[in-house]
Every structure is written in structure tokens, then in C-alpha cells.
Coordinates of C-alpha atoms in Angstrom, one line a residue:
M1 CA -0.1 -0.6 0.2
S2 CA 1.4 3.5 -0.9
T3 CA 2.1 5.9 1.5
L4 CA -0.1 9.0 2.8
S5 CA 0.5 12.1 2.6
H6 CA -0.7 15.0 4.2
R7 CA -0.6 17.1 0.8
H8 CA -2.5 20.5 -0.1
C9 CA -6.9 20.5 0.0
P10 CA -7.7 24.0 -0.3
T11 CA -11.4 23.0 0.2
N12 CA -10.6 20.3 3.7
P13 CA -10.0 22.4 7.2
K14 CA -6.4 23.5 7.8
G15 CA -4.1 22.4 10.1
D16 CA -1.5 24.2 11.8
N17 CA 0.4 24.0 8.7
G18 CA -2.0 24.9 6.0
D19 CA -2.1 21.1 5.5
C20 CA -5.0 19.2 5.5
A21 CA -6.4 18.0 8.6
G22 CA -6.3 15.0 7.3
A23 CA -4.9 12.5 4.8
C24 CA -6.4 12.8 0.5
G25 CA -6.5 11.1 -2.1
A26 CA -7.6 13.8 -6.0
D27 CA -9.4 16.8 -5.9
G28 CA -8.8 16.3 -1.6
I29 CA -10.7 13.9 -0.6
P30 CA -10.3 13.2 2.4
V31 CA -8.8 9.6 3.3
V32 CA -9.1 8.3 7.2
D33 CA -7.2 5.3 8.6
L34 CA -8.9 2.6 10.1
G35 CA -5.5 0.6 12.1
V36 CA -4.7 4.6 13.4
L37 CA -8.2 5.0 14.5
L38 CA -8.5 1.8 16.3
N39 CA -5.3 1.4 17.3
G40 CA -3.2 4.4 17.8
N41 CA -1.7 5.9 20.6
A42 CA -4.5 8.5 22.1
E43 CA -3.4 11.8 20.8
Q44 CA -3.0 9.8 17.8
R45 CA -6.8 8.1 17.9
S46 CA -8.1 11.7 19.1
Q47 CA -6.6 13.5 15.7
A48 CA -7.9 10.8 13.5
T49 CA -12.0 11.4 15.7
R50 CA -11.0 14.9 14.5
E51 CA -10.1 14.0 10.7
L52 CA -13.6 11.8 10.5
G53 CA -15.5 14.4 11.9
H54 CA -14.0 16.4 9.1
A55 CA -14.9 14.7 6.1
C56 CA -18.4 13.7 7.3
E57 CA -18.7 17.0 7.9
D58 CA -17.8 19.0 4.7
W59 CA -17.5 15.8 3.0
G60 CA -20.2 13.3 3.4
F61 CA -17.3 10.9 1.4
F62 CA -13.7 9.3 2.1
M63 CA -11.9 6.7 1.3
V64 CA -10.5 4.8 4.2
I65 CA -7.0 2.2 4.4
N66 CA -6.4 0.0 6.0
H67 CA -9.4 -1.6 6.9
G68 CA -9.5 -4.9 7.2
V69 CA -11.1 -6.3 3.8
P70 CA -8.3 -8.0 1.7
V71 CA -8.1 -7.6 -1.9
A72 CA -8.6 -11.2 -2.6
L73 CA -12.3 -11.1 -0.8
Q74 CA -13.0 -8.3 -3.2
E75 CA -11.9 -9.7 -6.6
A76 CA -13.7 -13.3 -5.5
V77 CA -17.1 -11.4 -4.5
M78 CA -16.5 -9.6 -8.4
E79 CA -16.0 -13.0 -9.0
A80 CA -18.2 -14.6 -8.3
C81 CA -21.1 -11.3 -9.7
K82 CA -19.5 -11.7 -12.4
E83 CA -20.6 -15.7 -13.4
L84 CA -23.8 -14.5 -12.2
Y85 CA -24.6 -12.3 -14.2
S86 CA -23.8 -14.6 -16.5
L87 CA -25.8 -17.4 -15.7
P88 CA -28.7 -17.9 -18.3
R89 CA -32.1 -16.1 -17.2
E90 CA -33.6 -19.5 -16.7
E91 CA -31.8 -19.9 -13.7
K92 CA -32.3 -16.6 -12.0
A93 CA -35.6 -16.0 -13.4
E94 CA -37.1 -16.1 -10.0
Y95 CA -35.0 -13.7 -8.0
I96 CA -35.7 -11.6 -11.7
A97 CA -38.9 -11.3 -10.7
A98 CA -39.1 -11.1 -7.3
G99 CA -40.7 -7.6 -6.3
P100 CA -38.2 -4.9 -5.5
K101 CA -38.9 -5.4 -1.7
D102 CA -37.7 -8.8 -2.0
P103 CA -34.8 -10.4 -0.4
I104 CA -33.1 -11.3 -3.0
R105 CA -33.4 -9.2 -6.6
I106 CA -32.3 -9.2 -10.1
G107 CA -32.6 -6.8 -12.9
T108 CA -32.3 -3.8 -14.7
G109 CA -32.2 -0.1 -14.2
L110 CA -33.4 1.5 -11.0
F111 CA -34.7 -1.3 -8.2
Y112 CA -38.4 0.9 -8.8
S113 CA -38.7 1.3 -12.2
D114 CA -42.4 0.9 -12.1
V115 CA -42.7 5.0 -10.4
D116 CA -39.7 6.0 -11.4
D117 CA -38.6 6.9 -15.4
A118 CA -35.4 7.5 -15.2
I119 CA -33.7 6.1 -17.6
C120 CA -30.3 4.4 -15.6
R121 CA -28.0 1.4 -17.9
R122 CA -27.5 0.0 -15.3
D123 CA -27.5 -4.7 -13.6
Y124 CA -28.1 -5.7 -10.2
V125 CA -27.9 -8.0 -7.7
K126 CA -29.4 -6.6 -4.2
M127 CA -29.6 -9.1 -1.4
I128 CA -30.1 -8.5 2.5
A129 CA -27.5 -9.9 4.8
H130 CA -28.1 -8.9 7.5
P131 CA -29.8 -9.6 10.4
E132 CA -31.1 -12.4 8.0
F133 CA -28.6 -13.3 5.3
H134 CA -29.9 -14.2 2.0
C135 CA -28.1 -14.8 -1.5
P136 CA -28.4 -16.1 -4.8
A137 CA -28.6 -20.4 -4.5
K138 CA -25.8 -19.9 -8.0
P139 CA -22.8 -19.3 -8.1
A140 CA -22.9 -22.0 -5.4
K141 CA -19.7 -19.9 -4.4
L142 CA -21.0 -17.3 -4.0
R143 CA -22.8 -16.9 -0.9
D144 CA -19.3 -18.4 1.4
I145 CA -18.4 -15.4 -0.4
A146 CA -20.8 -12.9 0.4
V147 CA -20.9 -13.9 4.1
E148 CA -17.9 -13.1 4.5
Y149 CA -18.0 -9.9 2.8
S150 CA -21.0 -8.9 4.5
T151 CA -20.0 -9.8 8.2
R152 CA -15.9 -7.9 7.2
T153 CA -17.8 -5.1 6.3
R154 CA -20.4 -5.0 8.5
Q155 CA -17.4 -4.9 11.5
L156 CA -16.1 -2.4 9.7
L157 CA -19.2 0.4 9.2
L158 CA -19.6 -0.5 12.3
E159 CA -16.3 0.5 14.0
L160 CA -16.8 4.4 11.9
V161 CA -20.4 4.3 13.1
K162 CA -19.0 4.2 17.3
A163 CA -16.4 7.1 15.8
V164 CA -18.7 8.5 14.0
S165 CA -20.3 9.5 17.8
K166 CA -17.2 10.1 19.3
S167 CA -16.2 12.6 16.6
L168 CA -19.7 14.2 17.4
G169 CA -18.8 15.0 20.7
L170 CA -20.9 11.5 22.4
D171 CA -20.7 8.4 23.4
S172 CA -18.6 6.0 21.5
G173 CA -22.1 4.1 21.8
R174 CA -24.4 6.5 21.6
I175 CA -25.6 6.3 18.0
S176 CA -25.0 2.1 17.6
E177 CA -27.9 2.3 21.3
A178 CA -30.2 4.6 19.5
L179 CA -30.3 3.0 16.2
N180 CA -29.8 -0.3 17.8
L181 CA -27.3 -1.7 15.3
E182 CA -26.5 -4.8 17.2
S183 CA -29.9 -5.6 14.9
C184 CA -28.6 -3.7 12.1
F185 CA -29.8 -3.6 8.5
Q186 CA -27.4 -4.8 5.6
I187 CA -28.0 -5.0 2.1
L188 CA -25.2 -5.8 -0.8
V189 CA -25.7 -4.9 -4.0
G190 CA -23.5 -6.1 -7.0
N191 CA -23.7 -3.1 -10.2
N192 CA -22.7 -3.7 -13.1
Y193 CA -22.7 -0.5 -16.2
P194 CA -22.1 -2.3 -19.7
P195 CA -20.3 0.3 -21.8
Y196 CA -22.3 3.5 -23.6
A197 CA -20.7 5.9 -25.8
G198 CA -23.8 7.5 -26.5
S199 CA -24.1 11.5 -26.2
D200 CA -27.7 10.6 -24.7
G201 CA -26.2 12.1 -21.1
V202 CA -27.7 8.4 -19.8
M203 CA -26.4 7.6 -17.0
G204 CA -25.5 3.9 -14.9
I205 CA -27.5 6.0 -12.6
S206 CA -28.6 9.0 -10.6
A207 CA -28.1 11.2 -8.3
H208 CA -29.4 10.2 -4.7
S209 CA -28.4 9.5 -1.3
D210 CA -29.2 6.6 0.2
H211 CA -30.7 5.6 2.9
G212 CA -29.2 4.1 5.5
L213 CA -26.2 5.4 7.4
L214 CA -23.5 4.0 6.7
T215 CA -22.0 2.4 3.3
L216 CA -19.2 1.3 2.1
L217 CA -18.4 1.0 -1.7
F218 CA -15.0 -0.3 -4.6
Q219 CA -15.1 -0.8 -7.4
N220 CA -13.2 -3.0 -10.7
G221 CA -10.2 -0.1 -11.4
V222 CA -13.2 2.1 -14.3
D223 CA -13.6 5.5 -12.6
G224 CA -17.8 6.0 -12.9
L225 CA -19.2 7.2 -9.3
Q226 CA -18.6 11.0 -8.9
V227 CA -19.8 12.4 -5.5
K228 CA -21.1 16.6 -5.5
H229 CA -18.9 18.9 -3.4
N230 CA -19.1 22.0 -2.4
G231 CA -21.5 22.8 -5.8
Q232 CA -19.1 20.5 -8.4
W233 CA -19.2 16.9 -9.2
L234 CA -15.8 15.6 -8.8
V235 CA -14.8 11.9 -9.9
A236 CA -13.8 9.5 -7.4
K237 CA -9.8 7.9 -7.9
P238 CA -9.1 5.6 -5.1
L239 CA -6.0 5.0 -4.4
P240 CA -4.5 1.8 -3.4
G241 CA -6.2 -0.9 -0.8
S242 CA -8.7 2.2 -0.7
L243 CA -12.4 1.5 0.1
F244 CA -15.3 4.7 -0.6
I245 CA -17.1 5.3 2.2
M246 CA -21.4 7.7 1.8
T247 CA -22.9 9.5 4.5
G248 CA -26.1 8.5 4.2
D249 CA -30.0 10.2 5.6
Q250 CA -29.9 8.1 7.9
L251 CA -26.4 10.0 9.4
E252 CA -27.2 13.1 8.3
I253 CA -31.2 12.9 10.7
V254 CA -29.1 11.0 14.0
S255 CA -26.4 13.8 14.0
N256 CA -29.7 16.8 13.7
G257 CA -27.9 18.0 9.3
R258 CA -24.3 18.1 11.2
Y259 CA -22.7 15.4 9.2
K260 CA -25.2 15.6 5.0
A261 CA -25.8 12.9 3.0
V262 CA -24.1 12.7 0.1
L263 CA -24.9 13.8 -3.3
H264 CA -23.3 11.2 -5.4
R265 CA -24.1 9.4 -9.1
A266 CA -22.4 6.4 -10.7
L267 CA -21.7 7.3 -14.9
V268 CA -21.1 4.5 -17.4
H269 CA -18.1 4.5 -19.9
G270 CA -17.9 4.4 -23.6
G271 CA -15.2 1.9 -23.3
D272 CA -15.3 -0.7 -20.2
T273 CA -17.1 -2.3 -18.1
R274 CA -17.3 -0.9 -14.8
M275 CA -18.4 -3.0 -11.8
S276 CA -18.9 -2.0 -8.0
F277 CA -20.4 -3.7 -5.0
V278 CA -21.7 -1.6 -2.3
S279 CA -22.1 -3.0 1.6
L280 CA -24.8 -0.3 3.3
V281 CA -25.9 -0.8 6.4
G282 CA -28.7 1.1 8.3
P283 CA -30.6 1.2 12.1
C284 CA -32.6 -1.6 13.3
L285 CA -36.1 -1.1 11.3
D286 CA -38.1 -0.6 13.1
A287 CA -35.8 2.1 15.5
V288 CA -37.3 5.2 15.4
V289 CA -34.5 7.3 14.3
E290 CA -34.4 10.5 15.1
P291 CA -31.5 14.0 16.5
V292 CA -29.6 12.7 19.5
L293 CA -31.2 14.9 22.1
E294 CA -27.8 16.2 23.0
L295 CA -27.0 17.5 19.3
A296 CA -30.7 18.0 19.1
R297 CA -30.2 20.6 22.9
N298 CA -26.8 22.1 21.1
D299 CA -28.4 23.7 18.4
P300 CA -29.6 27.0 18.5
Q301 CA -32.4 25.5 15.9
G302 CA -33.5 23.1 18.4
M303 CA -34.5 19.7 16.4
K304 CA -34.7 19.9 12.5
F305 CA -35.6 16.4 11.8
R306 CA -38.4 14.8 13.1
G307 CA -38.8 11.3 14.1
I308 CA -39.9 8.6 11.7
R309 CA -38.9 4.8 12.2
Y310 CA -36.5 3.2 9.5
R311 CA -38.6 1.2 7.7
D312 CA -41.2 4.2 7.1
Y313 CA -38.9 6.2 5.7
M314 CA -37.4 3.7 3.5
E315 CA -40.5 2.9 2.2
H316 CA -41.7 5.9 1.4
Q317 CA -38.5 7.3 -0.1
Q318 CA -38.4 3.7 -2.7
S319 CA -42.6 4.0 -3.1
S320 CA -41.2 7.9 -4.2
K321 CA -39.1 8.8 -8.3
M322 CA -35.5 9.2 -7.4
N323 CA -35.2 13.2 -7.3
T324 CA -32.1 13.9 -5.3
K325 CA -32.1 14.1 -1.0
A326 CA -36.3 15.5 -2.0
A327 CA -36.7 12.1 0.4
L328 CA -35.4 14.0 3.5
D329 CA -38.4 16.5 3.2
I330 CA -40.6 14.3 4.8
V331 CA -39.3 14.9 8.4
R332 CA -37.4 17.6 7.9
V333 CA -39.0 20.5 10.5
Q334 CA -39.6 23.3 8.4
G335 CA -40.8 27.2 9.5
D336 CA -40.8 26.5 13.0
I337 CA -38.3 25.1 15.7
L338 CA -39.5 21.2 16.9
T339 CA -38.1 21.8 20.6
C340 CA -37.0 18.6 22.2
E341 CA -40.1 17.3 23.7
N342 CA -42.2 16.7 20.2
T343 CA -42.9 12.8 20.1
P344 CA -41.6 11.6 17.0
I345 CA -43.6 10.1 13.8
N346 CA -44.2 6.5 14.7
S347 CA -46.4 4.2 11.9
T348 CA -48.1 2.0 14.8
E349 CA -48.8 -0.5 11.7
P350 CA -45.7 -2.8 10.2
D351 CA -44.7 -2.2 6.7
S352 CA -42.1 -4.3 4.5
S353 CA -38.7 -2.9 3.8
G354 CA -37.6 -0.9 1.6
Y355 CA -34.2 -0.8 -0.8
S356 CA -31.4 1.0 -1.0
R357 CA -30.5 2.8 -4.0
T358 CA -26.5 3.0 -3.9
S359 CA -23.7 2.6 -6.6

């Protein structure tokens, strides 16, 4: 793995010497060293936590290195997905016919193509990985690979949630406890973007934020992920051995808007197939997500979001046309300040879960 240096990043918070508050990749994208964050000395961990906070607040997006997810495992995931995509249609027919809320689905375009008229050139496989694991029957090797990958990435993301909690000035377990992350919701999504040389502006997937808490993504070496930062779309170019991390809607809610869910989209490449693989974690499906009380009390504007059960938020987002971050409007406090004593919105009847639009 290449050695990182503190490069000058004018779009990032600066340290005493005018450098980034942490290491940076291309275009100043923050880099978080998980090894330092978890195993450094007290001063190093404190600095790494501050850098993580800056990354979440200023970007909503960063690369993580020394993360413990083997490259060989990532390659195995990609190869298994290639085999899945190449299977005869009849061998995956039940998953192609599945509804958008079923635990396994194979499809083209968006998860909710019946309500979204956006044209997206993407094939995908989606599977729920936690609290119950689901996987297509073929190829046979996919299950063991996906189990290991989901376990490793879930542990990584939950460790990052603890560090994010500390970066907000909270106890490390505060967010995990509030969202019942022992029973967190996790999905895996494999994306396949075939080459497309058209000039009609067709996207791999259009601009959106993810409905979850944190999303992890890696790709096959073909760039195409774009994130919006300071009003500009930037192509995310990973450092060798790094993984991308994106903040989602639930982190924006629970942090009372301090950390924003990042807008991102996927481009299609004229000559090469782009593949990406996503691991997303969100709260327990029945957790009521609302700003942490301590953060709302310290905010002059009070509570910026009303509470909502996570499964209800997903149902709302996934039953609407993709429109950047418009789904957050259902819980965003408009006009009058909502005091910390207000009762959160909480549906009384359970509903089926929805699934993320991930790149």
C-alpha cells in the first residue's frame, strides 16, 4: 500500500501548517486510516477522530485505508458477480421476477422502475445480508464469499459508526444504542454498468443519497462514481487498497444535520464495463430515527428533523421517484423550531422494508 502524505487540500479544513486536517487523495478527498483510528496511541486516535469528523461534515465521503478487508476477498466478490450475471436467464428467473422489496432481486435500471422514469444503464443483484442473510443459489460459491464479505464490512462500518459518534462529542456507543445497531439492517448490491458511448446523457444511476447510515463501495478499476462537493461533481479516484465510504440520510438525521448525506451518481464508460459492489448498513428496521437529544439541545435551531421509523423512511424513499435528497423532506422540520420534547412520528402498523439506491 502506498504511503500517504499530508497534501495541501484547499477545500478541506487546514492544520497549523496550512495542510489538510488529514491525508488526502485526488481532488482533496479525505482519507481515514482505520488502523490509526482504532489502534493508534491516544493522541493519534484523537486526531484521527477529528479528521473523520471533518470528512463527514465537509464531504460526507472519504476513503478508508488499513481496513482489514482483503483484496483477494474483493476480487472473489467481483468474480462471483460476473458468474451470476452470465448465468442463463432461466437459472435466475425467480430473482428477476422478484418484487423490489424481496430479499433477493436481480434486475436492470432502478430498484423501483415502476415509479421512476429515469433511464439508467445498470444491471444489479441485491441481497439482504443482516439481520438475516439471503443469497442467490447460483453460483454456488457466491454464498460463502458474500457471507464473509458482509461480516467483514459490517464490522468495519459499525466501528466507523462508533468513531463517528465520538467525533460528534458523544460516547462511542451513543448512536449504536439509539439505532439498535446490534440488529442493524444490511444489504449488499452488485452493480454492472455495460459500456455505452451514446451522447444523450444517460447515466449509470442518477444523483441520489443513500437511505442508510453508512455505505461502503469498491469498484473494478474503472472510474465512474461521482460525488458532489461544494456544488461541483467530482470523479472519485480511489487510492490503491482503499474503500469508499459515503454518509447516508440516517446519519444526517441522527446528527441533526451536522453531517450531510452525500449526493452521488454513477457514470457509464464508453469503452469498458464498470462494476461496483456496495455494502450498506442502516438502523434496526423498527428503530425510530431522530436527532440525538444532546446534539439537538446544543443547536440554536433545535431539532431539525422529526423522528421516523427506519422501515417507514425506506418505504417512502423507495416508493417515490429518485429526486436527489427529496426523501428527507418528509422528516425535515419546516418553519417553526421543533423542541426536543416533541413526540416523534412513528407509524403504528409495520410495513415491508424498502431497499437502497446505491452506486
